[in-house]
mmCIF file of C-alpha atoms in Angstrom:
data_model
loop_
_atom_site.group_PDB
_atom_site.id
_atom_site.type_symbol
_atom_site.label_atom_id
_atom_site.label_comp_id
_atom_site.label_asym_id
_atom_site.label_seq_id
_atom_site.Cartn_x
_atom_site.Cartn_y
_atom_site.Cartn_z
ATOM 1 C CA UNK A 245 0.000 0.000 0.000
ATOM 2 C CA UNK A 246 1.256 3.669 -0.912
ATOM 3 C CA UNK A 247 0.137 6.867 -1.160
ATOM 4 C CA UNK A 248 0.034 7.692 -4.644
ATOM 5 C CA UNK A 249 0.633 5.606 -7.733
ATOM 6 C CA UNK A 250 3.893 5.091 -9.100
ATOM 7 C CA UNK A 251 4.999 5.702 -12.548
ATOM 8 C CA UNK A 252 3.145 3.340 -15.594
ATOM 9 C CA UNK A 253 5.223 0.323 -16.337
ATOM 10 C CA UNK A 254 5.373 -2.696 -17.706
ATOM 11 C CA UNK A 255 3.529 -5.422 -15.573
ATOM 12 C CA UNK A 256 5.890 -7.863 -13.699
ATOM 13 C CA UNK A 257 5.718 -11.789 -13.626
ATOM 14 C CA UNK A 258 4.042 -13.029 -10.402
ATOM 15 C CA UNK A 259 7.092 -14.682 -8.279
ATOM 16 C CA UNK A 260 7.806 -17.957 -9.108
ATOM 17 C CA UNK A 261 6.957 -20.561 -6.628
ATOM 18 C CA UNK A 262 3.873 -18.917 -4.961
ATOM 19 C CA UNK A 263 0.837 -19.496 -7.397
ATOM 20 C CA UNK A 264 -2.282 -17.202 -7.408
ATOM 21 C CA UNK A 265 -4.580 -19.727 -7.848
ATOM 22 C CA UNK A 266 -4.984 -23.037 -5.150
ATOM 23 C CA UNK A 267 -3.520 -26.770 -6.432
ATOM 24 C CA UNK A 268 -5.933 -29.263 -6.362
ATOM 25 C CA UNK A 269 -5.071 -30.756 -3.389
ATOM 26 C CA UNK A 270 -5.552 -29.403 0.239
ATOM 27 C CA UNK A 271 -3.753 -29.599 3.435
ATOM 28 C CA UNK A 272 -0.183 -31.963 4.265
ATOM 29 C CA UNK A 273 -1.470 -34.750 6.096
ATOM 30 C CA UNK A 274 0.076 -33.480 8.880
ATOM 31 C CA UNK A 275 -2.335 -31.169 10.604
ATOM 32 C CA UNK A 276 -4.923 -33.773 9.420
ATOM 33 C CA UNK A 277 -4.483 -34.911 12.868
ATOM 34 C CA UNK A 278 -3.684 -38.967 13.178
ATOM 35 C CA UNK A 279 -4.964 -41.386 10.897
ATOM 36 C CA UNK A 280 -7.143 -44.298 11.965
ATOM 37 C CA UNK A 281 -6.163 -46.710 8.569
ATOM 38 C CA UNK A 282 -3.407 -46.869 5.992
ATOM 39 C CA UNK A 283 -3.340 -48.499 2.770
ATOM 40 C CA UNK A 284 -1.139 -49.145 0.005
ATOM 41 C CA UNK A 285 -2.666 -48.994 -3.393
ATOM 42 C CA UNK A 286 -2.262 -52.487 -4.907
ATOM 43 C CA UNK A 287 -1.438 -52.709 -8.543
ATOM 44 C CA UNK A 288 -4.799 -53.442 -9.873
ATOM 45 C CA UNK A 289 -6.652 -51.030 -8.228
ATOM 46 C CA UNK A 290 -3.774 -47.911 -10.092
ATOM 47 C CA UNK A 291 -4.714 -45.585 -12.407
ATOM 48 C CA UNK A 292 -8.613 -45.487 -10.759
ATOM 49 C CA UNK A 293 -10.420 -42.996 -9.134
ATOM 50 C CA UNK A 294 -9.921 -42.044 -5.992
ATOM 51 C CA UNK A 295 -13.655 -42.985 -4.559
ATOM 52 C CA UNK A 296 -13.271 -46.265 -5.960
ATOM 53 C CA UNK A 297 -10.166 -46.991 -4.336
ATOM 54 C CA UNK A 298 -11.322 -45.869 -1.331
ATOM 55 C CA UNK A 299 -14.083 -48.177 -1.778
ATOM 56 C CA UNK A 300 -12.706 -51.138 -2.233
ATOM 57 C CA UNK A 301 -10.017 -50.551 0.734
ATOM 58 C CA UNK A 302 -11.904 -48.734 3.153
ATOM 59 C CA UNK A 303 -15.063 -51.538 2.141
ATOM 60 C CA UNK A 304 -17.635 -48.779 2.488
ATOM 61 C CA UNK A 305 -20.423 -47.616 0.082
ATOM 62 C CA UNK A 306 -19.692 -45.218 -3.012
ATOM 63 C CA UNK A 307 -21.781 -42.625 -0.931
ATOM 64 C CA UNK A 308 -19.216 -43.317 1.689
ATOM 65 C CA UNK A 309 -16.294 -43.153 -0.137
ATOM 66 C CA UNK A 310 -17.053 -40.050 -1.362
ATOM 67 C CA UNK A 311 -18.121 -38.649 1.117
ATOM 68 C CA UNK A 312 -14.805 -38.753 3.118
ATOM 69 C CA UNK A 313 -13.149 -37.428 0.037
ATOM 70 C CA UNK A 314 -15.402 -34.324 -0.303
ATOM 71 C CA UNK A 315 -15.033 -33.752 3.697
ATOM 72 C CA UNK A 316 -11.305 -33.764 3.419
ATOM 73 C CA UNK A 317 -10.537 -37.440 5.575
ATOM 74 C CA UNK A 318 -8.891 -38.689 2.341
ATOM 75 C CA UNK A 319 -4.930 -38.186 2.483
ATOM 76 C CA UNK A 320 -2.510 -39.381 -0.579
ATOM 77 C CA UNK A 321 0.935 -39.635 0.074
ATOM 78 C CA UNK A 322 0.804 -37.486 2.836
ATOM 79 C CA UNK A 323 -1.332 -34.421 1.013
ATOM 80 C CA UNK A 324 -5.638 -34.347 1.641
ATOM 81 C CA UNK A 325 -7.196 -34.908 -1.314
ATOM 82 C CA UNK A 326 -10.574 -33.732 -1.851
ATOM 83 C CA UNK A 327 -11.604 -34.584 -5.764
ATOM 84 C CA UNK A 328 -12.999 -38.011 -5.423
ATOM 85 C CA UNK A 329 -12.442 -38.231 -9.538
ATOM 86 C CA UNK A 330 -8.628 -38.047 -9.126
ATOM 87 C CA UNK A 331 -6.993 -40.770 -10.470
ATOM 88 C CA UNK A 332 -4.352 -42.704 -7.997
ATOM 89 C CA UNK A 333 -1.495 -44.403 -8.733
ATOM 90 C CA UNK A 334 -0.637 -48.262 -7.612
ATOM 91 C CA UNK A 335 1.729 -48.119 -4.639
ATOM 92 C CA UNK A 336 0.586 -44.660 -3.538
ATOM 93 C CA UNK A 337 -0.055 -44.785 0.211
ATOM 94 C CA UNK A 338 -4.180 -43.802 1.484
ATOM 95 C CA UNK A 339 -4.559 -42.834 5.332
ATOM 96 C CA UNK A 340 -7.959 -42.065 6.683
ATOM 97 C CA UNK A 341 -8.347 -39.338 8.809
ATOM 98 C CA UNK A 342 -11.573 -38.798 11.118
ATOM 99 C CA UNK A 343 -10.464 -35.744 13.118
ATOM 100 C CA UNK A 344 -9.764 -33.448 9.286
ATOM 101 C CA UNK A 345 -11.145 -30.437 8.872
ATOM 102 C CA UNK A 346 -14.185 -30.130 6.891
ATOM 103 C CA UNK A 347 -13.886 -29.133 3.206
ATOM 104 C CA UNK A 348 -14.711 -25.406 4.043
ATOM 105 C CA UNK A 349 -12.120 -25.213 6.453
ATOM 106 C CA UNK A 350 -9.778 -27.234 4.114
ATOM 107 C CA UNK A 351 -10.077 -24.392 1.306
ATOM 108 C CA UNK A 352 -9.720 -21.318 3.394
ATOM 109 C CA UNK A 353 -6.557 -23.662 4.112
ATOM 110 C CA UNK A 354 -5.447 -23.615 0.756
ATOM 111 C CA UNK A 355 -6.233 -20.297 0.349
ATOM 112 C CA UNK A 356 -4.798 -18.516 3.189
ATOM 113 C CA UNK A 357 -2.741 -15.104 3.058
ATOM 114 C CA UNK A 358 -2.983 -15.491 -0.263
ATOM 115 C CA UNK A 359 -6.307 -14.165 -0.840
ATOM 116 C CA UNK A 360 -5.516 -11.298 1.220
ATOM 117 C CA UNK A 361 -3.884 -8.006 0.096
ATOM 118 C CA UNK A 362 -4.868 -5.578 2.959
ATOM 119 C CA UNK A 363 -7.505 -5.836 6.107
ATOM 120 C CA UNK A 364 -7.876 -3.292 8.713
ATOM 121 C CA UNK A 365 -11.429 -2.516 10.635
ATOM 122 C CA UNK A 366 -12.900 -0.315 8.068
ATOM 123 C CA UNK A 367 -11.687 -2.474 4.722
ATOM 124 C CA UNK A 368 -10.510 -5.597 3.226
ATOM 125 C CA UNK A 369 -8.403 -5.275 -0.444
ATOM 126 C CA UNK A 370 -7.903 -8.930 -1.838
ATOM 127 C CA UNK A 371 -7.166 -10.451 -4.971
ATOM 128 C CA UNK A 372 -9.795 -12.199 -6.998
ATOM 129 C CA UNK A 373 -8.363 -15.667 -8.260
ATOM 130 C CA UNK A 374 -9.826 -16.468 -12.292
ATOM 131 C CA UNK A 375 -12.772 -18.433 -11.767
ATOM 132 C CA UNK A 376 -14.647 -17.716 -8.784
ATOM 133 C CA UNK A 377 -18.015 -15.256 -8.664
ATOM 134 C CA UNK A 378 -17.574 -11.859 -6.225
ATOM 135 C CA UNK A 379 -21.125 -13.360 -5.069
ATOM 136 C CA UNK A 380 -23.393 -15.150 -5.581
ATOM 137 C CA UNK A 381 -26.488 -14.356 -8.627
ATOM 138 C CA UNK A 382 -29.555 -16.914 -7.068
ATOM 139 C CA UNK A 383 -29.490 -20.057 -9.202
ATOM 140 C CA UNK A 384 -26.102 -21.408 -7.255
ATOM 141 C CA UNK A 385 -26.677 -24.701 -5.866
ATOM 142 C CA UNK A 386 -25.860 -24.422 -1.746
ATOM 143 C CA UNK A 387 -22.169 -25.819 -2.236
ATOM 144 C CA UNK A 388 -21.646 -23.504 -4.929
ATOM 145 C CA UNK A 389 -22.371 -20.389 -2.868
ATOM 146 C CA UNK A 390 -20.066 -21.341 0.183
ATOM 147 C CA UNK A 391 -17.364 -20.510 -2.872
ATOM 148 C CA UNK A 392 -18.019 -17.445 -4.025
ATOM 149 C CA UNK A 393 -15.555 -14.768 -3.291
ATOM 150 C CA UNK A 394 -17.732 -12.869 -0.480
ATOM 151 C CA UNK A 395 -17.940 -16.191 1.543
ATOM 152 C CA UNK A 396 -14.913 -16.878 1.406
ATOM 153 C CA UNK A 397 -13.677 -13.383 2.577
ATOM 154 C CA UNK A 398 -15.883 -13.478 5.025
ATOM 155 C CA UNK A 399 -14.852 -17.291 6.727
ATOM 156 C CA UNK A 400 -11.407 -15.919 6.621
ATOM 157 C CA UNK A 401 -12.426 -12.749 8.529
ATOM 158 C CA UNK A 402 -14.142 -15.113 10.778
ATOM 159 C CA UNK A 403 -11.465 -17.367 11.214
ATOM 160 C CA UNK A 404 -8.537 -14.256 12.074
ATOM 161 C CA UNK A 405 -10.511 -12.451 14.348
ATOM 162 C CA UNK A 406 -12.071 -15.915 16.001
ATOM 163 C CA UNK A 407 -16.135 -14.342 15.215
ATOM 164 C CA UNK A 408 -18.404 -16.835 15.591
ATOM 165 C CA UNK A 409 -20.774 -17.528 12.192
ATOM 166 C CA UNK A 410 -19.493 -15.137 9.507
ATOM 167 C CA UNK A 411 -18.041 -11.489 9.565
ATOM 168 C CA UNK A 412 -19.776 -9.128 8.283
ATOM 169 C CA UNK A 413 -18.761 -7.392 4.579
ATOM 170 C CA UNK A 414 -20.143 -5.027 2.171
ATOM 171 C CA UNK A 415 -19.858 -5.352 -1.616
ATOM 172 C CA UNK A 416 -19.379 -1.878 -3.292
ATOM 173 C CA UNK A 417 -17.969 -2.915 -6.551
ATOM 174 C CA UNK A 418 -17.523 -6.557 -8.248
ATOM 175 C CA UNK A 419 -15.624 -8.200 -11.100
ATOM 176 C CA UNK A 420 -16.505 -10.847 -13.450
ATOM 177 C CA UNK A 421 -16.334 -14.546 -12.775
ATOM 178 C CA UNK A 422 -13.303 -14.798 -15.526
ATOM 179 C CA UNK A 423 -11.334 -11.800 -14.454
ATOM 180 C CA UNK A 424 -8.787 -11.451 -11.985
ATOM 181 C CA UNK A 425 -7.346 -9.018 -9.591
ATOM 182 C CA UNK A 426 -7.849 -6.293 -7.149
ATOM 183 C CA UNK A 427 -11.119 -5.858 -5.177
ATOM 184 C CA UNK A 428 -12.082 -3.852 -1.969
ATOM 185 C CA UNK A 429 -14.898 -5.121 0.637
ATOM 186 C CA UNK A 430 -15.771 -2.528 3.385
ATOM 187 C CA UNK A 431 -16.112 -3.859 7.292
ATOM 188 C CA UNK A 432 -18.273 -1.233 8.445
ATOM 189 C CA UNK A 433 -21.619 0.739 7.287
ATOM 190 C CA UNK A 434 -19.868 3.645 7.507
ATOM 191 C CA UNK A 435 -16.658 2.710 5.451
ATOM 192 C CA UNK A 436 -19.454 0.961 2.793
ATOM 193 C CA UNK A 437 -21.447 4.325 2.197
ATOM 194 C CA UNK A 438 -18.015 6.102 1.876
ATOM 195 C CA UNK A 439 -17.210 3.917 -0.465
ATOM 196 C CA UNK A 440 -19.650 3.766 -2.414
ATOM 197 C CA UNK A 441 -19.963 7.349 -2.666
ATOM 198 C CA UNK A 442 -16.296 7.635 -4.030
ATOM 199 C CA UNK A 443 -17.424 4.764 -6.371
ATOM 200 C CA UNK A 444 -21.111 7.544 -7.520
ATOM 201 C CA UNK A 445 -18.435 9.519 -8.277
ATOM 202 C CA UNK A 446 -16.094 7.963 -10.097
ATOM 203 C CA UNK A 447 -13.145 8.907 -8.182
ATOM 204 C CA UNK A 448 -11.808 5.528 -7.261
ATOM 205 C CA UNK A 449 -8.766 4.692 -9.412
ATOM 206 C CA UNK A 450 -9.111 1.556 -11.431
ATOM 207 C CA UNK A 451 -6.568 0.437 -14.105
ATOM 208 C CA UNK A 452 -6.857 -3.100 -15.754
ATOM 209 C CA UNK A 453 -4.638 -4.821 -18.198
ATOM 210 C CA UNK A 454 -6.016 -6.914 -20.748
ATOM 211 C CA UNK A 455 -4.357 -8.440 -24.024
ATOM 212 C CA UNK A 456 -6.683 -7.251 -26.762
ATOM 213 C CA UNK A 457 -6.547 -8.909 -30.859
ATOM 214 C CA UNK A 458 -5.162 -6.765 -33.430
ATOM 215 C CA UNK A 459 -3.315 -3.644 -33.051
ATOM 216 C CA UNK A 460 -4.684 -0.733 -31.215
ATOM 217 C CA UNK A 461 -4.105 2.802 -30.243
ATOM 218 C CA UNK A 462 -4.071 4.975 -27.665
ATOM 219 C CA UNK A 463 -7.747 6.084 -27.373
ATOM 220 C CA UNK A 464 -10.738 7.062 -25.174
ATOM 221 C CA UNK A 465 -14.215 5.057 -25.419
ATOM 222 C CA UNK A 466 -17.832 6.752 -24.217
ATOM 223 C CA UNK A 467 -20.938 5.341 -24.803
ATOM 224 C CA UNK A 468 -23.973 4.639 -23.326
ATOM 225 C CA UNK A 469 -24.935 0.880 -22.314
ATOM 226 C CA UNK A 470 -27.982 -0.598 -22.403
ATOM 227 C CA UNK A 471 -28.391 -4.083 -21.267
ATOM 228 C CA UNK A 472 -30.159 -5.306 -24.683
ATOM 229 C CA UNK A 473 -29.268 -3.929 -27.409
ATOM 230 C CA UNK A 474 -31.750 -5.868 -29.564
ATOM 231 C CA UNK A 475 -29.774 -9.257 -29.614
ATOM 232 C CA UNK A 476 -29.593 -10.180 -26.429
ATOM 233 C CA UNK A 477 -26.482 -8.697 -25.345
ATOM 234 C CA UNK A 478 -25.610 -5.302 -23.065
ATOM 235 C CA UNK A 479 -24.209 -3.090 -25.423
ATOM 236 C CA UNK A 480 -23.997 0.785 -26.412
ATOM 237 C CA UNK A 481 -26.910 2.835 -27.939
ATOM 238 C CA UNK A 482 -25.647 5.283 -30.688
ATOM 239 C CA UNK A 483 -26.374 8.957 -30.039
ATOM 240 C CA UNK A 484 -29.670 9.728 -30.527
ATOM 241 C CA UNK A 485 -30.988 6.204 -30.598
ATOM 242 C CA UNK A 486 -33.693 5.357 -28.487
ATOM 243 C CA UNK A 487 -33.036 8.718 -26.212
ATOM 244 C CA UNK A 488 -32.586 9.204 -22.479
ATOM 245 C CA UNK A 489 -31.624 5.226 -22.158
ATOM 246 C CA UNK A 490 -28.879 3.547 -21.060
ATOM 247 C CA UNK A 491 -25.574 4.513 -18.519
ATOM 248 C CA UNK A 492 -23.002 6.625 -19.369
ATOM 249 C CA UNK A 493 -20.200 4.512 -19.778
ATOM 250 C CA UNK A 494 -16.241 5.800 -20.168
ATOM 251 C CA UNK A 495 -12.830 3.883 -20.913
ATOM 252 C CA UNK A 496 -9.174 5.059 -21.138
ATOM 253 C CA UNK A 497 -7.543 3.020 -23.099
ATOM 254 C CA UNK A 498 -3.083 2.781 -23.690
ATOM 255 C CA UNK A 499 -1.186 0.385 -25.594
ATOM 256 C CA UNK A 500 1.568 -0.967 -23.405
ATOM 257 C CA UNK A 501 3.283 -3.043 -25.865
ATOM 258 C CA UNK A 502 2.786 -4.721 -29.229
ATOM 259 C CA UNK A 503 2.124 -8.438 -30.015
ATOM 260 C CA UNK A 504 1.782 -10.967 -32.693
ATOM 261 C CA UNK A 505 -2.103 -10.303 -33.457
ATOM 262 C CA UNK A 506 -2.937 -8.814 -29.697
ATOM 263 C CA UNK A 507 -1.757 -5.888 -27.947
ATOM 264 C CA UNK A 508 -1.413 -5.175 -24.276
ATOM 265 C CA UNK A 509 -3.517 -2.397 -23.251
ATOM 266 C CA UNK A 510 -4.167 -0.667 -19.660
ATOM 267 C CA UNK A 511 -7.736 0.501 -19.179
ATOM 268 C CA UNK A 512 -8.818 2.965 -17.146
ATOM 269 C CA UNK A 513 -12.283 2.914 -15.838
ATOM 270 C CA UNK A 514 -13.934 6.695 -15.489
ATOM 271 C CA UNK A 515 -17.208 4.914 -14.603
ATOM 272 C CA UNK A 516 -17.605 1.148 -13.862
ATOM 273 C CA UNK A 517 -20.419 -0.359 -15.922
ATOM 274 C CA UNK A 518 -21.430 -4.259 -15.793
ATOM 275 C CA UNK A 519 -18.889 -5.185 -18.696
ATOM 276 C CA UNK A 520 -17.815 -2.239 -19.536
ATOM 277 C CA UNK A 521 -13.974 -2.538 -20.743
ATOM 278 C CA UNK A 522 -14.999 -5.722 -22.618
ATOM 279 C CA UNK A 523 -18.197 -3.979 -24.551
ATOM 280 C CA UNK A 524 -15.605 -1.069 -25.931
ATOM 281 C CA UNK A 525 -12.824 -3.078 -26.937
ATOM 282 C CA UNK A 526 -15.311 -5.489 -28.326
ATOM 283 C CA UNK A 527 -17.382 -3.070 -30.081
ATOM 284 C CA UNK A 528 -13.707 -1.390 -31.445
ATOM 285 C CA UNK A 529 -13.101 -4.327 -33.025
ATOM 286 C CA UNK A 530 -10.527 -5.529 -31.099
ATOM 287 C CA UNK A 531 -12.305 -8.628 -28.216
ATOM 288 C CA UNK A 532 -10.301 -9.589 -25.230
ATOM 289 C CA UNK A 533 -8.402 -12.261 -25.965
ATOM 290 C CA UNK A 534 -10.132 -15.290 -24.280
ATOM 291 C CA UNK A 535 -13.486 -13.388 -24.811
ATOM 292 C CA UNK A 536 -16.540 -16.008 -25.406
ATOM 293 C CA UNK A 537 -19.367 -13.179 -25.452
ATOM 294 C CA UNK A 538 -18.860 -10.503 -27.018
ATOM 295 C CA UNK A 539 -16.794 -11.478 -29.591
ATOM 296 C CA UNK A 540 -19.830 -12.680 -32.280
ATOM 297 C CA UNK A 541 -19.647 -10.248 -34.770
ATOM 298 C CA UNK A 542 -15.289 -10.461 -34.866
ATOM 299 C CA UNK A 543 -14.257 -12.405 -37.667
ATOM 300 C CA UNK A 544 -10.032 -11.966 -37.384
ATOM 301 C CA UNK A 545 -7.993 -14.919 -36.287
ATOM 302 C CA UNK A 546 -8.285 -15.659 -32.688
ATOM 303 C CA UNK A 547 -6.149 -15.803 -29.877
ATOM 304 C CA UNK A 548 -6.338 -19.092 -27.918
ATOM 305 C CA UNK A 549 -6.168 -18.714 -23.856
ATOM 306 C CA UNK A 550 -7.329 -20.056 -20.871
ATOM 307 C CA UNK A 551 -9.783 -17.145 -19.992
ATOM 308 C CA UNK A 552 -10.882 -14.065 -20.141
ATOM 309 C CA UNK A 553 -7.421 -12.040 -20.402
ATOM 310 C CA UNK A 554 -8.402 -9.213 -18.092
ATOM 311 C CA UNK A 555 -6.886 -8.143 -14.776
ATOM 312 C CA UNK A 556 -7.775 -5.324 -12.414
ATOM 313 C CA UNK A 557 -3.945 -4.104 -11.531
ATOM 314 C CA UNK A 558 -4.470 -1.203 -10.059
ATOM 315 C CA UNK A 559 -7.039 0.075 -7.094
ATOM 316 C CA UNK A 560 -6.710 3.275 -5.172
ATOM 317 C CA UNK A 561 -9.324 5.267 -2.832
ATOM 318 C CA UNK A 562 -9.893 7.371 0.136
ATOM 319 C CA UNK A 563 -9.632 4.993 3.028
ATOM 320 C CA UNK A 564 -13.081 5.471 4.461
ATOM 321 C CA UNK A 565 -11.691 5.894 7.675
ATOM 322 C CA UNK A 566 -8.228 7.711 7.882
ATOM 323 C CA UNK A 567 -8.831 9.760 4.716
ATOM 324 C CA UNK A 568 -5.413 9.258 3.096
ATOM 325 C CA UNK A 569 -5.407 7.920 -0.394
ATOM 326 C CA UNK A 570 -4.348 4.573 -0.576
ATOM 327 C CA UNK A 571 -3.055 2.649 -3.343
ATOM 328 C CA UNK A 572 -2.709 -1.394 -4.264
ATOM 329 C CA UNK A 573 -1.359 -3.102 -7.310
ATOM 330 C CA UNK A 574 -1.678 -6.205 -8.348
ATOM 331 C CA UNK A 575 0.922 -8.355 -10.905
ATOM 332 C CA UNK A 576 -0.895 -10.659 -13.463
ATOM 333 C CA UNK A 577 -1.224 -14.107 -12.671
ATOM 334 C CA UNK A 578 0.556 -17.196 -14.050
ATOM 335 C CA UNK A 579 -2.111 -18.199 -16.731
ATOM 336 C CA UNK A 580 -2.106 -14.359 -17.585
ATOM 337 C CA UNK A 581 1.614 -14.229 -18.037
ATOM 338 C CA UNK A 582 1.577 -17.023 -19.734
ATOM 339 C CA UNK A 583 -0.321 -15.885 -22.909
ATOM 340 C CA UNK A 584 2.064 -13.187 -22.942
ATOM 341 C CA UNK A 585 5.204 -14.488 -23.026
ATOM 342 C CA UNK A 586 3.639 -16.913 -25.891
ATOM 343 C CA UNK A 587 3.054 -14.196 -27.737
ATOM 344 C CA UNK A 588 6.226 -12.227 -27.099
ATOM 345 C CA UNK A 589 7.748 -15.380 -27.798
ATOM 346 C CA UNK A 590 6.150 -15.701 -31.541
ATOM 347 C CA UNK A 591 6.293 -12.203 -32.550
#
């Protein structure tokens, strides 16, 4: 955290060896707590999954089996494994353990600091893993909505400050399921309305990066967004067209360096519309790479990546409570990095 942001540069390679995003498996075996059954897989039960294995050793049901999988009482070679659908190799020792923690607790585990940029009593800064929802929408099944971003911010918060049931967070701003990055939750009422005040204004600094196709320039985008344009899709009216609809909607957009077919680009968000940096670079002509929405009407060669190629980098406000301006940035991920250093690489 700083005062004021620094200089623009080039974004930096998350360090190696400390992942953004949790492995598969979950805790060392370790703090498990003891075991009440080994096993050793025998050769004809390798290369099966896990909940059959467990099956046939343990000589329980399938409901059973999985069930101590998915409640984390399953260790592998000394590492809790909670996908019952993992395949295990012959000789690979099983221990059962009844005292593990339950799955929640297991993936705050994996989780940890990680998640966490910055907490004090008034906020909470933390950075969004690829792949999770900031909350939930409604049609989540229950085990669905114990992962969403918000619950899981809010069983760590629990689990610091030893509160009893969950602690208590307010959502002033979200990002997509795809994207990654910085995000704020306030603590407090009070730090939540002054939040979201400084969000009605658009004074909260917001920079993503995102690796756009083709080749584009330096350039502002302002629109306003409707959320059907008349196929189904959120998009921007043109002026005049159906009058006094839609949101005023404004992107900054700089190139940051060149690419084979894709350019990195920083976007700055004047206003912070559902979709808004993807509608303008879409509509430009010029998708996200990993884009799977709005990209119908592109018809260039396509990028191939993991996900959505966007990453909030950059998040600075008026701390709600002390009044200084704070500042937090954020290095791309691994998968992020790793479509650009393909495409450095084959330029």
């Amino acid at each position: 955290m700083s005062s004021r942001p620094p200089p623009r540069k080039r974004p930096r390679a998350a360090p190696r060896g400390s992942p953004r995003t949790p492995p598969p498996a979950g805790q060392p075996a370790s703090s498990l707590g003891s075991p009440d059954a080994t096993w050793v897989v025998p050769p004809d039960l390798g290369g099966r999954p896990l909940d059959g294995v467990v099956r046939t050793l343990a000589a329980v049901s399938w409901s059973d089996a999985r069930r101590l999988i998915e409640t984390g009482k399953i260790a592998v070679d000394g590492t809790q494994i909670l996908d019952p659908t993992r395949k295990t190799r012959a000789g690979a020792e099983i221990t059962r353990h009844p005292r593990a923690p339950s799955r929640k607790v297991a993936r705050l585990a994996e989780l940890g600091e990680e998640l966490v940029v910055h907490v004090d009593p008034a906020v909470v800064v933390v950075r969004k893993p690829a792949g999770i929802s900031t909350i939930p929408f409604g049609d989540e099944s229950p085990e669905e909505r114990e992962k969403t971003l918000d619950a899981l911010v809010r069983d760590l918060l629990a689990r610091r400050d030893r509160i009893r049931g969950r602690a208590p967070l307010g959502i002033v701003h979200r990002l997509d399921k795809a994207t990654s990055g910085l995000l704020v939750f306030t603590r407090t009422l009070a730090a939540k309305k002054h939040l979201a005040q400084q969000f009605r204004e658009h004074s909260v600094r917001r920079v993503y990066l995102a690796i756009v196709h083709g080749d584009i320039g330096k350039r502002t985008f302002r629109s306003r967004l409707v959320a059907d344009r008349g196929d189904g899709l959120r998009g921007s009216l043109d002026e005049g067209e159906r009058r006094g609809e839609g949101q005023l909607a404004v992107t900054h957009v700089e190139p940051l360096e060149r690419l084979r077919g894709a350019t990195l680009v920083a976007c700055r968000l004047e206003t912070g519309r559902t979709h808004q940096i993807r509608i303008h670079l879409s509509e430009a002509g010029h998708p996200i790479v990993g884009e799977n929405v709005y990209v119908r009407d592109y018809a260039g060669p396509r990028v191939d990546a993991p996900r959505l190629m966007l990453h909030a980098a950059e998040l600075g406000f008026i701390h709600p409570q002390t009044g200084d301006e704070v500042f937090f940035e954020e290095p791309p991920p691994e998968d992020f990095e790793g479509v650009l250093e393909r495409l450095r690489a084959s330029g």
